[in-house]
Amino acid sequence: MTKQNPDFEAKEAKPGGGLKQIFIVGPPNVGKSLIFNRLTGKNVSVSNYPGTTVEVSSGVSPNLPGFEIRDTPGAYSLIPITEEERVSREIILAHPDALFLHVVDAKNLRRMLPFTLELLELGRRVILVLNLMDEARRYGVVIDTEALGEALGIPVVATVATKGEGLDRLCAVIRDGVTALPPVPAIDYPPEVLQVLRQLVPSGTPLVPARIVSPDLLEKLPLVERTELELGLRLARQRYADGILSEVASFPAVSQTGFSSFLNRLTMNVWTAVPIALAVVYFGVYQFVGKFGAGTLVDFLENDIYETYITPPLTTFVERVIPSRTLQDLFVHDYGMFTLGLRYAVALILPIVGTFFLMFSVLEDSGYLPRLALLLDRVFKKLGLNGRAVIPIVLGFGCGTMATVVTRILETKRERIIATLLLGFAIPCSAQLGVVLAMVAQRREIFVAWLVVMGAVFMVLGMIAAKKVPGRPPVFYLEIPPLRVPRLSNVLTKTYSRMYWYFVEIFPLFLAASVVIWLGTITGVFQIVIQAIQPVVQAMGLPPEAAHSLLFGFFRRDYGAAGLFDLMNHGRLNERQIFVSVLVISLFLPCVAMFAVMQKERGWRFAVGTSAAILVTATCVGISANQILRLLGWS
Amino acid sequence: MICRECGTEFDEKQSEVACALCCARSHCSMVKCPNCGIEMPRPPHPLTLLKEKLFGKKNMGKAEPAPDGLCRRPGFTLSEIPEGKQVLVERFLDPAHVRKFLALGILPGMSLTVVKQNPSVLVRAGYSVFALDKALAQTVLVRKL
C-alpha cells in the first residue's frame, strides 16, 4: 500500500555546525514547548529565526549528543492561516533532512493525524509523539502505538511530558536514528481533487498533494475552487487516518468532559465570568504586580540594595578613576549608564516585568486566557479585533514590544495592524504603569479620571481603526482547553525565558538611552529641543521642568514617567498638572524597542506614521484635558 | 402569508408543521415554508405594528441580520441549535471561512454537541471544546441527530 519515496527537494540543507537538527512541530497547546524543555533540560536559549522575528528556541540535550533541538510555533497544517503558522511551514519546507517530532494531543489524535500524513507526503522523517497520554487514558482512550507505527511506517512514542513519562523512550528512538525515509502514505484522493491538482502542475509530476499545494498556488485559484480543493484533501486524509485508527485505537464516546466542572462553568457564564475577570485583574495585576512587584520589590531592590550597596561605591570609584566631570556623567550621577540605565533596568523594570510575566504564565498555563477571549470577544469586535486579541493586548500591559511580536497569532493583516496601533497608543506597559500608578494613586479622583480617559482613548481609537483600516470584519474561533492546574516548574521556565528575552532585547536600549541623553546634554542639543517644546508644555499647563521629562519620554515612556514622578515628589506639580502629565506620558510614544519591532513587523511607513499620530494625540489630549480642567476650576 | 421563494400561500400555524423537526422553534423569529422549507421572518405581531405606527419603525419587522444568502436555505445552522443538542455537520456555507474549520478539525460528517450559545457558540467535538462566534456558527449547516 505504500510506494517508495523519490528523493525530493534536495535544496539547501545546511547541517547547523555538524549537528543533526530536530524540529518539534504540531498544533498549539499540546505541550511542544514542555517536551522541548524536558529534552534540553536547562539549556534553553532563545534566538531569532533568520528572516523573521518569531522566536524559535533551540537547545541541545545531554541525552542526545550530536543533535540540535528546535521548537516551532504551533501549526495545524501546512496551509497556514496565521503568520506564526507561516513560520512553521517555512521551517518544515526549508529542512528536508531534519527529523521532525510531530507532537499531538493523544486524545485528539483523530483530528491531528492528517498533519502527520501531510509531513509524510512531503517526504520528511517523522516521529509521532502522542503527548498528554494521561488525559487520554482518563477518557478511556486506548492506542496501540506499535501497530500505529507499523501502519504509518514511522516510530510512535506515547508520552506524558508533564511527568517525564516516555521521554527516555523518545530519546532512545531518536538515538537509534531515523535514517530511512518513511513511506509516502497511499491516500485515496477523490478524482475531482486529483484533476484540479493535475491542472496546477506540469504533466508527469507525481501527484503528491502536500508537495504541490502551496499557499501561493492556492492564492491563484478562485475562492470556491480553492476551498473545494482544501476540503477534499483534508477529507481524504481524514478518511485515511480514520481507517488506520479504527484498527489500532479506540476512542470511547463521552458525554461529559472536564468541561462540566463547577469552576469551568463559572468561567464560561457571563454573569460569573465578569466578576472572576475583575478579581483576576485586581489580585493578579493590582495586588501582585502593582503592590508587590512595583511596590515592595522595587522598594527593596532600589532603595535597600541598589542605592545603598551599588550606587555610592560605584560613584566614588568612577569619580576617583575618571578625572573629567563630563566623562564621569556618562557612567554615574543623574543620568549615568550605571545610575540611570542599569538602575532602571535592574531595580525598577525587572521586578515589575518579572512579576507580570509570572502572573501571565500562570494565566496562560491554567487555560484562563481562552476563556477571557470568549468573554471579551464582543467588546473586541467593536474595535475591529476578535477575542483572540486578548493575548497580545494583555501581554501588552507587560511589555508592548513583546506583545507587538505576538500579534502574529492574529489572522488578518487588518487585525494585526489594529492591535499594533492599540498597543502603541493606549496600552501602557508594566514599567510605565508602575510609575504612573504610583503617581495617580495619590488621589482616587485622579486615578478614576485617568482610567476613564485611557479607556475612552482605547475604545475610540479602536472604533476609528475598525472603520478606517480596510479588510473583512474579524471572526472568532478558538479551541478552549480544559482548565489545568499550572505546574510550577513550567510556569517558572516560561517566566524565565520571557524575562531573558526582555533583558536581552531591552537592556542594551537602556544603556544606549543613557549614552544618548549624555551626548544630548553635553552637546547642548537637549537645551535647544527643550526650548523648542516649551510652548507645548505651557499649553498643557505644566511647569517648564516637565519639558525635560517629556524629552526623556521619547526614549522610554517610563523614563519620562519617572522624571515626572520626581517632580511630583518635589512638590512641583499640583493635582491638575499631575493628571495632565500622567495622561500625556501614558499616551506617549512607545519605547525605542517597540518602534524597532513595529518597523520590522509593519514597515517604516507604519512605524513612523503611528509614532507621529501618537505624538499628536498625546499632545492634543494633554492640552484639551488641561483646558477642560481649568474651565472646571480644578487646580 | 406567502412564501417569497416558491409562492405557496400558507398560514403561520401551518409552518409549525415544518418547524416541528426543528429544535429551536420556541425562540425563533423565523417561519418556515411548509412547501419548500425556506425560512423567512415571522410577520410582526399586531401590537408591534401598532407601536410602529405610533412611534415609528424601529428595525423591528426586519429579519434577524443574516449574512448574504444565508436566509434562503433549508435546514439549520449551528447558531440556531439549542444548548445540549447533538448535530451532524452537513456543509459549510461560506468558503471564506472553511480554513478555520479545517484548522479546528471540524469537518462535514462530524458530530458536534452544542454546549452554549452565549456569549459565543461553544461546541464539543470528541474530547475538545471550540468557541465560534455567531457569524461563523451561521455558516455551518447542520442536521439534527
mmCIF file of C-alpha atoms in Angstrom, chain B residues 4-92:
data_model
loop_
_atom_site.group_PDB
_atom_site.id
_atom_site.type_symbol
_atom_site.label_atom_id
_atom_site.label_comp_id
_atom_site.label_asym_id
_atom_site.label_seq_id
_atom_site.Cartn_x
_atom_site.Cartn_y
_atom_site.Cartn_z
ATOM 1 C CA ARG B 4 -41.186 34.521 -1.161
ATOM 2 C CA GLU B 5 -39.302 31.606 -2.650
ATOM 3 C CA CYS B 6 -41.945 29.250 -4.073
ATOM 4 C CA GLY B 7 -45.034 31.446 -3.793
ATOM 5 C CA THR B 8 -47.052 28.990 -1.689
ATOM 6 C CA GLU B 9 -49.638 30.728 0.423
ATOM 7 C CA PHE B 10 -49.768 29.390 3.956
ATOM 8 C CA ASP B 11 -50.888 30.205 7.438
ATOM 9 C CA GLU B 12 -48.341 30.899 10.131
ATOM 10 C CA LYS B 13 -49.779 27.953 12.078
ATOM 11 C CA GLN B 14 -49.056 25.636 9.166
ATOM 12 C CA SER B 15 -45.424 26.490 9.324
ATOM 13 C CA GLU B 16 -45.271 24.808 12.705
ATOM 14 C CA VAL B 17 -45.545 21.519 10.878
ATOM 15 C CA ALA B 18 -42.370 22.326 9.024
ATOM 16 C CA CYS B 19 -40.819 23.642 12.197
ATOM 17 C CA ALA B 20 -41.671 20.527 14.165
ATOM 18 C CA LEU B 21 -38.384 18.988 13.130
ATOM 19 C CA CYS B 22 -36.507 21.920 14.468
ATOM 20 C CA CYS B 23 -35.226 22.067 17.979
ATOM 21 C CA ALA B 24 -35.019 25.853 18.048
ATOM 22 C CA ARG B 25 -38.666 26.544 17.486
ATOM 23 C CA SER B 26 -39.549 28.039 20.861
ATOM 24 C CA HIS B 27 -37.305 31.053 20.496
ATOM 25 C CA CYS B 28 -37.096 31.724 16.805
ATOM 26 C CA SER B 29 -38.159 34.759 14.858
ATOM 27 C CA MET B 30 -38.362 32.866 11.600
ATOM 28 C CA VAL B 31 -41.115 30.844 9.954
ATOM 29 C CA LYS B 32 -40.551 28.013 7.549
ATOM 30 C CA CYS B 33 -42.490 27.493 4.371
ATOM 31 C CA PRO B 34 -44.255 24.108 4.671
ATOM 32 C CA ASN B 35 -43.733 23.526 0.961
ATOM 33 C CA CYS B 36 -40.065 24.282 0.305
ATOM 34 C CA GLY B 37 -38.588 24.699 3.782
ATOM 35 C CA ILE B 38 -37.238 28.173 3.139
ATOM 36 C CA GLU B 39 -37.043 30.353 6.222
ATOM 37 C CA MET B 40 -38.358 33.872 6.358
ATOM 38 C CA PRO B 41 -39.041 36.337 9.122
ATOM 39 C CA ARG B 42 -42.240 35.877 11.086
ATOM 40 C CA PRO B 43 -44.765 38.603 10.220
ATOM 41 C CA PRO B 44 -44.863 41.145 13.016
ATOM 42 C CA HIS B 45 -47.371 40.896 15.819
ATOM 43 C CA PRO B 46 -50.366 43.314 15.518
ATOM 44 C CA LEU B 47 -49.208 45.114 18.662
ATOM 45 C CA THR B 48 -45.817 45.671 17.099
ATOM 46 C CA LEU B 49 -47.485 47.082 14.021
ATOM 47 C CA LEU B 50 -49.462 49.484 16.192
ATOM 48 C CA LYS B 51 -46.315 50.523 18.026
ATOM 49 C CA GLU B 52 -44.574 51.122 14.760
ATOM 50 C CA LYS B 53 -47.422 53.299 13.609
ATOM 51 C CA LEU B 54 -47.338 55.334 16.808
ATOM 52 C CA PHE B 55 -43.625 55.593 17.445
ATOM 53 C CA GLY B 56 -42.110 54.995 14.065
ATOM 54 C CA LYS B 57 -40.426 51.918 12.728
ATOM 55 C CA LYS B 58 -37.546 50.693 14.793
ATOM 56 C CA ASN B 59 -35.925 47.918 12.872
ATOM 57 C CA MET B 60 -38.420 45.549 14.423
ATOM 58 C CA GLY B 61 -40.134 43.997 11.485
ATOM 59 C CA LYS B 62 -36.840 43.115 9.849
ATOM 60 C CA ALA B 63 -35.445 39.656 9.778
ATOM 61 C CA GLU B 64 -32.591 38.742 12.039
ATOM 62 C CA PRO B 65 -29.442 40.027 10.437
ATOM 63 C CA ALA B 66 -28.081 37.185 8.408
ATOM 64 C CA PRO B 67 -25.119 37.221 6.047
ATOM 65 C CA ASP B 68 -25.919 37.255 2.371
ATOM 66 C CA GLY B 69 -27.759 34.274 1.080
ATOM 67 C CA LEU B 70 -27.925 32.522 4.408
ATOM 68 C CA CYS B 71 -31.601 33.198 4.887
ATOM 69 C CA ARG B 72 -32.548 31.470 1.693
ATOM 70 C CA ARG B 73 -31.713 27.928 2.545
ATOM 71 C CA PRO B 74 -33.454 24.999 4.097
ATOM 72 C CA GLY B 75 -32.168 23.441 7.273
ATOM 73 C CA PHE B 76 -30.424 24.891 10.265
ATOM 74 C CA THR B 77 -27.134 26.422 11.108
ATOM 75 C CA LEU B 78 -25.127 25.851 14.242
ATOM 76 C CA SER B 79 -26.250 29.175 15.672
ATOM 77 C CA GLU B 80 -29.884 28.027 15.743
ATOM 78 C CA ILE B 81 -29.385 24.853 17.727
ATOM 79 C CA PRO B 82 -30.368 24.961 21.396
ATOM 80 C CA GLU B 83 -27.809 24.140 24.061
ATOM 81 C CA GLY B 84 -27.265 20.474 24.788
ATOM 82 C CA LYS B 85 -28.358 19.171 21.369
ATOM 83 C CA GLN B 86 -26.203 16.993 19.186
ATOM 84 C CA VAL B 87 -25.925 17.662 15.456
ATOM 85 C CA LEU B 88 -24.121 16.411 12.385
ATOM 86 C CA VAL B 89 -22.134 18.853 10.267
ATOM 87 C CA GLU B 90 -23.520 18.876 6.737
ATOM 88 C CA ARG B 91 -21.504 21.503 4.949
ATOM 89 C CA PHE B 92 -20.016 24.964 5.204
#
